[in-house]
């Protein structure tokens, strides 16, 4: 899978972090398409603390790209929405 050429998109640092997170969610979705990704696994894979990950997922959720199921007692999952999958397929390829 080719990485997105962010130089062509003129992204700032925050946008790069979000694009990188989307790329990892896309890769995880391709590995296991039938199930959402655990928040702990995503946090570990993108090397971000849970608090930072949740802020970034909140932004992506507001944009309609992910659906987050965070449990109050901890844990939870995240999955790309149809719009998120379409964007990732365009950016990162199948």
Short mmCIF file of N, CA, C and O in Angstrom, two decimals:
data_model
loop_
_atom_site.label_atom_id
_atom_site.label_comp_id
_atom_site.label_asym_id
_atom_site.label_seq_id
_atom_site.Cartn_x
_atom_site.Cartn_y
_atom_site.Cartn_z
N UNK A 1 0.85 -1.17 0.00
CA UNK A 1 0.00 0.00 0.00
C UNK A 1 0.90 1.23 0.00
O UNK A 1 1.79 1.36 0.82
N UNK A 2 0.68 2.15 -0.92
CA UNK A 2 1.47 3.37 -0.98
C UNK A 2 0.98 4.36 0.05
O UNK A 2 -0.22 4.49 0.29
N UNK A 3 1.92 5.06 0.67
CA UNK A 3 1.55 6.09 1.63
C UNK A 3 1.05 7.32 0.88
O UNK A 3 1.43 7.57 -0.27
N UNK A 4 0.21 8.07 1.54
CA UNK A 4 -0.31 9.30 0.96
C UNK A 4 0.83 10.29 0.78
O UNK A 4 1.73 10.38 1.61
N UNK A 5 0.85 11.00 -0.33
CA UNK A 5 1.87 12.02 -0.57
C UNK A 5 1.36 13.33 0.01
O UNK A 5 0.70 14.11 -0.66
N UNK A 6 1.70 13.56 1.28
CA UNK A 6 1.17 14.73 1.98
C UNK A 6 1.75 16.03 1.45
O UNK A 6 1.15 17.08 1.61
N UNK A 7 2.91 15.97 0.80
CA UNK A 7 3.49 17.19 0.24
C UNK A 7 2.56 17.80 -0.80
O UNK A 7 2.46 19.02 -0.92
N UNK A 8 1.87 16.95 -1.54
CA UNK A 8 0.95 17.44 -2.56
C UNK A 8 -0.32 18.04 -1.97
O UNK A 8 -1.02 18.79 -2.63
N UNK A 9 -0.62 17.69 -0.73
CA UNK A 9 -1.85 18.17 -0.11
C UNK A 9 -1.67 19.42 0.72
O UNK A 9 -2.64 20.04 1.13
N UNK A 10 -0.44 19.81 1.01
CA UNK A 10 -0.18 21.01 1.80
C UNK A 10 -0.77 20.96 3.19
O UNK A 10 -1.38 21.91 3.65
N UNK A 11 -0.60 19.84 3.88
CA UNK A 11 -1.19 19.66 5.21
C UNK A 11 -0.30 20.26 6.29
O UNK A 11 0.92 20.23 6.19
N UNK A 12 -0.96 20.76 7.35
CA UNK A 12 -0.20 21.21 8.52
C UNK A 12 0.04 20.02 9.44
O UNK A 12 -0.42 18.91 9.17
N UNK A 13 0.74 20.23 10.53
CA UNK A 13 1.11 19.12 11.42
C UNK A 13 -0.10 18.39 11.99
O UNK A 13 -0.13 17.16 12.05
N UNK A 14 -1.12 19.13 12.40
CA UNK A 14 -2.33 18.51 12.95
C UNK A 14 -3.05 17.67 11.91
O UNK A 14 -3.53 16.57 12.20
N UNK A 15 -3.11 18.18 10.70
CA UNK A 15 -3.76 17.43 9.62
C UNK A 15 -2.97 16.17 9.27
O UNK A 15 -3.54 15.13 8.97
N UNK A 16 -1.63 16.27 9.35
CA UNK A 16 -0.79 15.10 9.11
C UNK A 16 -1.05 14.00 10.14
O UNK A 16 -1.11 12.82 9.80
N UNK A 17 -1.22 14.41 11.41
CA UNK A 17 -1.52 13.44 12.46
C UNK A 17 -2.85 12.75 12.20
O UNK A 17 -2.98 11.53 12.37
N UNK A 18 -3.85 13.52 11.80
CA UNK A 18 -5.16 12.94 11.51
C UNK A 18 -5.10 12.02 10.29
O UNK A 18 -5.71 10.94 10.30
N UNK A 19 -4.36 12.43 9.27
CA UNK A 19 -4.21 11.58 8.07
C UNK A 19 -3.49 10.29 8.44
O UNK A 19 -3.87 9.20 7.97
N UNK A 20 -2.48 10.38 9.29
CA UNK A 20 -1.76 9.18 9.72
C UNK A 20 -2.66 8.25 10.52
O UNK A 20 -2.59 7.02 10.38
N UNK A 21 -3.50 8.82 11.36
CA UNK A 21 -4.45 8.03 12.13
C UNK A 21 -5.44 7.34 11.19
O UNK A 21 -5.72 6.15 11.33
N UNK A 22 -5.95 8.07 10.22
CA UNK A 22 -6.86 7.47 9.25
C UNK A 22 -6.18 6.33 8.49
O UNK A 22 -6.79 5.28 8.25
N UNK A 23 -4.93 6.54 8.13
CA UNK A 23 -4.21 5.49 7.40
C UNK A 23 -4.10 4.21 8.25
O UNK A 23 -4.31 3.10 7.75
N UNK A 24 -3.79 4.37 9.52
CA UNK A 24 -3.70 3.20 10.40
C UNK A 24 -5.06 2.53 10.58
O UNK A 24 -5.15 1.29 10.59
N UNK A 25 -6.10 3.33 10.73
CA UNK A 25 -7.46 2.75 10.84
C UNK A 25 -7.82 1.99 9.56
O UNK A 25 -8.45 0.93 9.61
N UNK A 26 -7.42 2.53 8.43
CA UNK A 26 -7.67 1.89 7.14
C UNK A 26 -6.94 0.55 7.07
O UNK A 26 -7.51 -0.48 6.69
N UNK A 27 -5.67 0.54 7.45
CA UNK A 27 -4.89 -0.70 7.43
C UNK A 27 -5.51 -1.75 8.36
O UNK A 27 -5.61 -2.92 8.01
N UNK A 28 -5.93 -1.29 9.54
CA UNK A 28 -6.54 -2.21 10.49
C UNK A 28 -7.88 -2.74 9.96
O UNK A 28 -8.21 -3.90 10.16
N UNK A 29 -8.62 -1.89 9.27
CA UNK A 29 -9.90 -2.32 8.69
C UNK A 29 -9.67 -3.34 7.59
O UNK A 29 -10.47 -4.28 7.43
N UNK A 30 -8.60 -3.19 6.82
CA UNK A 30 -8.30 -4.16 5.77
C UNK A 30 -7.86 -5.49 6.37
O UNK A 30 -8.15 -6.55 5.81
N UNK A 31 -7.17 -5.44 7.52
CA UNK A 31 -6.72 -6.67 8.18
C UNK A 31 -7.90 -7.45 8.77
O UNK A 31 -7.88 -8.68 8.77
N UNK A 32 -8.88 -6.74 9.32
CA UNK A 32 -10.04 -7.39 9.95
C UNK A 32 -11.29 -6.59 9.62
O UNK A 32 -11.79 -5.83 10.44
N UNK A 33 -11.81 -6.76 8.39
CA UNK A 33 -12.92 -5.91 7.94
C UNK A 33 -14.23 -6.08 8.70
O UNK A 33 -15.06 -5.18 8.70
N UNK A 34 -14.42 -7.19 9.36
CA UNK A 34 -15.72 -7.46 9.99
C UNK A 34 -15.83 -6.93 11.41
O UNK A 34 -16.89 -6.99 12.00
N UNK A 35 -14.74 -6.40 11.96
CA UNK A 35 -14.85 -5.96 13.36
C UNK A 35 -14.19 -4.60 13.55
O UNK A 35 -13.21 -4.26 12.89
N UNK A 36 -14.71 -3.82 14.51
CA UNK A 36 -14.10 -2.53 14.82
C UNK A 36 -12.76 -2.73 15.53
O UNK A 36 -12.46 -3.80 16.05
N UNK A 37 -11.95 -1.70 15.56
CA UNK A 37 -10.63 -1.74 16.21
C UNK A 37 -10.77 -1.31 17.66
O UNK A 37 -11.46 -0.34 17.95
N UNK A 38 -10.08 -2.00 18.55
CA UNK A 38 -10.11 -1.58 19.95
C UNK A 38 -9.32 -0.28 20.10
O UNK A 38 -8.31 -0.07 19.42
N UNK A 39 -9.81 0.58 20.98
CA UNK A 39 -9.12 1.85 21.21
C UNK A 39 -7.71 1.63 21.72
O UNK A 39 -6.78 2.35 21.34
N UNK A 40 -7.52 0.63 22.58
CA UNK A 40 -6.19 0.34 23.12
C UNK A 40 -5.23 -0.06 22.00
O UNK A 40 -4.08 0.39 21.96
N UNK A 41 -5.70 -0.88 21.08
CA UNK A 41 -4.86 -1.33 19.97
C UNK A 41 -4.50 -0.16 19.06
O UNK A 41 -3.36 -0.04 18.61
N UNK A 42 -5.46 0.71 18.79
CA UNK A 42 -5.20 1.87 17.95
C UNK A 42 -4.19 2.79 18.63
O UNK A 42 -3.23 3.25 17.99
N UNK A 43 -4.38 3.04 19.91
CA UNK A 43 -3.47 3.90 20.67
C UNK A 43 -2.04 3.37 20.60
O UNK A 43 -1.09 4.13 20.37
N UNK A 44 -1.90 2.08 20.75
CA UNK A 44 -0.59 1.45 20.70
C UNK A 44 0.01 1.53 19.30
O UNK A 44 1.19 1.82 19.13
N UNK A 45 -0.82 1.31 18.32
CA UNK A 45 -0.33 1.28 16.93
C UNK A 45 0.10 2.65 16.42
O UNK A 45 1.05 2.75 15.65
N UNK A 46 -0.59 3.70 16.87
CA UNK A 46 -0.24 5.05 16.40
C UNK A 46 0.68 5.77 17.38
O UNK A 46 1.03 6.93 17.16
N UNK A 47 1.05 5.09 18.47
CA UNK A 47 1.98 5.65 19.46
C UNK A 47 1.50 6.97 20.04
O UNK A 47 2.23 7.95 20.10
N UNK A 48 0.22 6.98 20.44
CA UNK A 48 -0.36 8.17 21.05
C UNK A 48 -1.04 7.80 22.36
O UNK A 48 -1.67 6.74 22.45
N UNK A 49 -0.94 8.68 23.35
CA UNK A 49 -1.69 8.40 24.58
C UNK A 49 -3.19 8.44 24.29
O UNK A 49 -3.65 9.10 23.36
N UNK A 50 -3.94 7.74 25.10
CA UNK A 50 -5.39 7.63 24.89
C UNK A 50 -6.06 9.01 24.86
O UNK A 50 -6.96 9.23 24.05
N UNK A 51 -5.62 9.93 25.70
CA UNK A 51 -6.25 11.26 25.73
C UNK A 51 -6.08 11.97 24.39
O UNK A 51 -7.04 12.57 23.87
N UNK A 52 -4.90 11.91 23.80
CA UNK A 52 -4.67 12.55 22.50
C UNK A 52 -5.44 11.82 21.41
O UNK A 52 -6.05 12.45 20.53
N UNK A 53 -5.44 10.49 21.47
CA UNK A 53 -6.18 9.71 20.49
C UNK A 53 -7.66 10.05 20.52
O UNK A 53 -8.28 10.24 19.47
N UNK A 54 -8.23 10.16 21.71
CA UNK A 54 -9.65 10.46 21.82
C UNK A 54 -9.99 11.84 21.26
O UNK A 54 -11.04 12.02 20.63
N UNK A 55 -9.12 12.82 21.46
CA UNK A 55 -9.35 14.15 20.87
C UNK A 55 -9.34 14.07 19.35
O UNK A 55 -10.19 14.67 18.67
N UNK A 56 -8.38 13.33 18.80
CA UNK A 56 -8.30 13.20 17.35
C UNK A 56 -9.49 12.41 16.79
O UNK A 56 -10.06 12.80 15.76
N UNK A 57 -9.88 11.37 17.47
CA UNK A 57 -11.05 10.60 17.03
C UNK A 57 -12.33 11.43 17.11
O UNK A 57 -13.23 11.27 16.29
N UNK A 58 -12.39 12.33 18.09
CA UNK A 58 -13.55 13.21 18.20
C UNK A 58 -13.67 14.09 16.96
O UNK A 58 -14.77 14.27 16.41
N UNK A 59 -12.55 14.61 16.49
CA UNK A 59 -12.55 15.44 15.28
C UNK A 59 -12.99 14.62 14.06
O UNK A 59 -13.79 15.09 13.25
N UNK A 60 -12.45 13.42 13.95
CA UNK A 60 -12.82 12.56 12.82
C UNK A 60 -14.27 12.12 12.91
O UNK A 60 -14.94 11.98 11.88
N UNK A 61 -14.77 11.92 14.12
CA UNK A 61 -16.17 11.55 14.31
C UNK A 61 -17.09 12.70 13.90
O UNK A 61 -18.11 12.49 13.23
N UNK A 62 -16.73 13.91 14.30
CA UNK A 62 -17.52 15.09 13.92
C UNK A 62 -17.56 15.27 12.41
O UNK A 62 -18.55 15.77 11.87
N UNK A 63 -16.49 14.85 11.73
CA UNK A 63 -16.44 14.94 10.27
C UNK A 63 -17.17 13.78 9.60
O UNK A 63 -17.26 13.73 8.38
N UNK A 64 -17.67 12.83 10.40
CA UNK A 64 -18.40 11.69 9.86
C UNK A 64 -17.52 10.59 9.29
O UNK A 64 -18.00 9.76 8.53
N UNK A 65 -16.24 10.58 9.66
CA UNK A 65 -15.31 9.60 9.09
C UNK A 65 -15.13 8.35 9.95
O UNK A 65 -14.72 7.31 9.43
N UNK A 66 -15.41 8.46 11.25
CA UNK A 66 -15.30 7.31 12.15
C UNK A 66 -16.50 7.27 13.09
O UNK A 66 -17.13 8.28 13.34
N UNK A 67 -16.75 6.07 13.60
CA UNK A 67 -17.75 5.88 14.66
C UNK A 67 -17.00 5.33 15.87
O UNK A 67 -16.32 4.32 15.76
N UNK A 68 -17.11 6.04 16.99
CA UNK A 68 -16.39 5.67 18.20
C UNK A 68 -17.37 5.16 19.24
O UNK A 68 -18.41 5.78 19.47
N UNK A 69 -17.03 4.05 19.86
CA UNK A 69 -17.81 3.49 20.97
C UNK A 69 -16.88 3.44 22.17
O UNK A 69 -16.17 2.46 22.37
N UNK A 70 -16.83 4.54 22.94
CA UNK A 70 -15.97 4.61 24.12
C UNK A 70 -16.82 4.29 25.35
O UNK A 70 -17.88 4.87 25.54
N UNK A 71 -16.31 3.40 26.17
CA UNK A 71 -17.03 3.02 27.39
C UNK A 71 -16.53 3.86 28.56
O UNK A 71 -15.34 4.13 28.67
N UNK A 72 -17.45 4.25 29.40
CA UNK A 72 -17.12 5.09 30.56
C UNK A 72 -16.10 4.40 31.47
O UNK A 72 -15.22 5.03 32.03
N UNK A 73 -16.22 3.09 31.63
CA UNK A 73 -15.32 2.36 32.50
C UNK A 73 -13.97 2.07 31.84
O UNK A 73 -13.09 1.45 32.44
N UNK A 74 -13.79 2.51 30.62
CA UNK A 74 -12.55 2.30 29.88
C UNK A 74 -12.77 1.36 28.71
O UNK A 74 -13.74 0.62 28.67
N UNK A 75 -11.88 1.42 27.78
CA UNK A 75 -11.98 0.56 26.60
C UNK A 75 -12.94 1.13 25.58
O UNK A 75 -13.42 2.26 25.69
N UNK A 76 -13.20 0.35 24.58
CA UNK A 76 -14.10 0.77 23.52
C UNK A 76 -13.51 0.41 22.18
O UNK A 76 -12.50 -0.30 22.08
N UNK A 77 -14.15 0.92 21.13
CA UNK A 77 -13.72 0.59 19.79
C UNK A 77 -13.98 1.75 18.84
O UNK A 77 -14.70 2.69 19.17
N UNK A 78 -13.37 1.66 17.68
CA UNK A 78 -13.56 2.65 16.64
C UNK A 78 -13.61 1.93 15.30
O UNK A 78 -12.94 0.91 15.10
N UNK A 79 -14.45 2.43 14.40
CA UNK A 79 -14.57 1.87 13.06
C UNK A 79 -14.73 3.01 12.06
O UNK A 79 -15.33 4.04 12.39
N UNK A 80 -14.20 2.81 10.89
CA UNK A 80 -14.42 3.79 9.82
C UNK A 80 -15.87 3.72 9.37
O UNK A 80 -16.45 2.63 9.27
N UNK A 81 -16.45 4.86 9.10
CA UNK A 81 -17.79 4.91 8.52
C UNK A 81 -17.67 4.68 7.01
O UNK A 81 -16.56 4.59 6.48
N UNK A 82 -18.78 4.62 6.33
CA UNK A 82 -18.75 4.47 4.87
C UNK A 82 -17.99 5.64 4.24
O UNK A 82 -17.19 5.46 3.32
N UNK A 83 -18.23 6.85 4.76
CA UNK A 83 -17.52 8.03 4.24
C UNK A 83 -16.02 7.92 4.53
O UNK A 83 -15.19 8.29 3.68
N UNK A 84 -15.68 7.43 5.71
CA UNK A 84 -14.28 7.25 6.07
C UNK A 84 -13.60 6.22 5.19
O UNK A 84 -12.47 6.40 4.73
N UNK A 85 -14.30 5.12 4.92
CA UNK A 85 -13.75 4.09 4.04
C UNK A 85 -13.55 4.63 2.62
O UNK A 85 -12.55 4.33 1.98
N UNK A 86 -14.50 5.40 2.14
CA UNK A 86 -14.39 5.96 0.79
C UNK A 86 -13.19 6.91 0.70
O UNK A 86 -12.43 6.86 -0.27
N UNK A 87 -13.03 7.77 1.71
CA UNK A 87 -11.90 8.70 1.71
C UNK A 87 -10.58 7.94 1.78
O UNK A 87 -9.64 8.24 1.03
N UNK A 88 -10.51 6.95 2.66
CA UNK A 88 -9.27 6.16 2.80
C UNK A 88 -8.95 5.40 1.52
O UNK A 88 -7.78 5.31 1.13
N UNK A 89 -9.96 4.85 0.87
CA UNK A 89 -9.73 4.14 -0.39
C UNK A 89 -9.16 5.09 -1.44
O UNK A 89 -8.26 4.74 -2.19
N UNK A 90 -9.67 6.32 -1.44
CA UNK A 90 -9.18 7.33 -2.40
C UNK A 90 -7.74 7.73 -2.06
O UNK A 90 -6.90 7.82 -2.95
N UNK A 91 -7.47 7.97 -0.78
CA UNK A 91 -6.15 8.44 -0.35
C UNK A 91 -5.09 7.35 -0.36
O UNK A 91 -3.97 7.56 -0.76
N UNK A 92 -5.45 6.17 0.16
CA UNK A 92 -4.46 5.13 0.42
C UNK A 92 -4.57 3.93 -0.51
O UNK A 92 -3.73 3.04 -0.44
N UNK A 93 -5.62 3.87 -1.31
CA UNK A 93 -5.80 2.76 -2.23
C UNK A 93 -6.34 1.52 -1.54
O UNK A 93 -6.44 1.44 -0.34
N UNK A 94 -6.72 0.57 -2.36
CA UNK A 94 -7.29 -0.69 -1.84
C UNK A 94 -6.19 -1.61 -1.56
O UNK A 94 -5.88 -2.41 -0.96
#
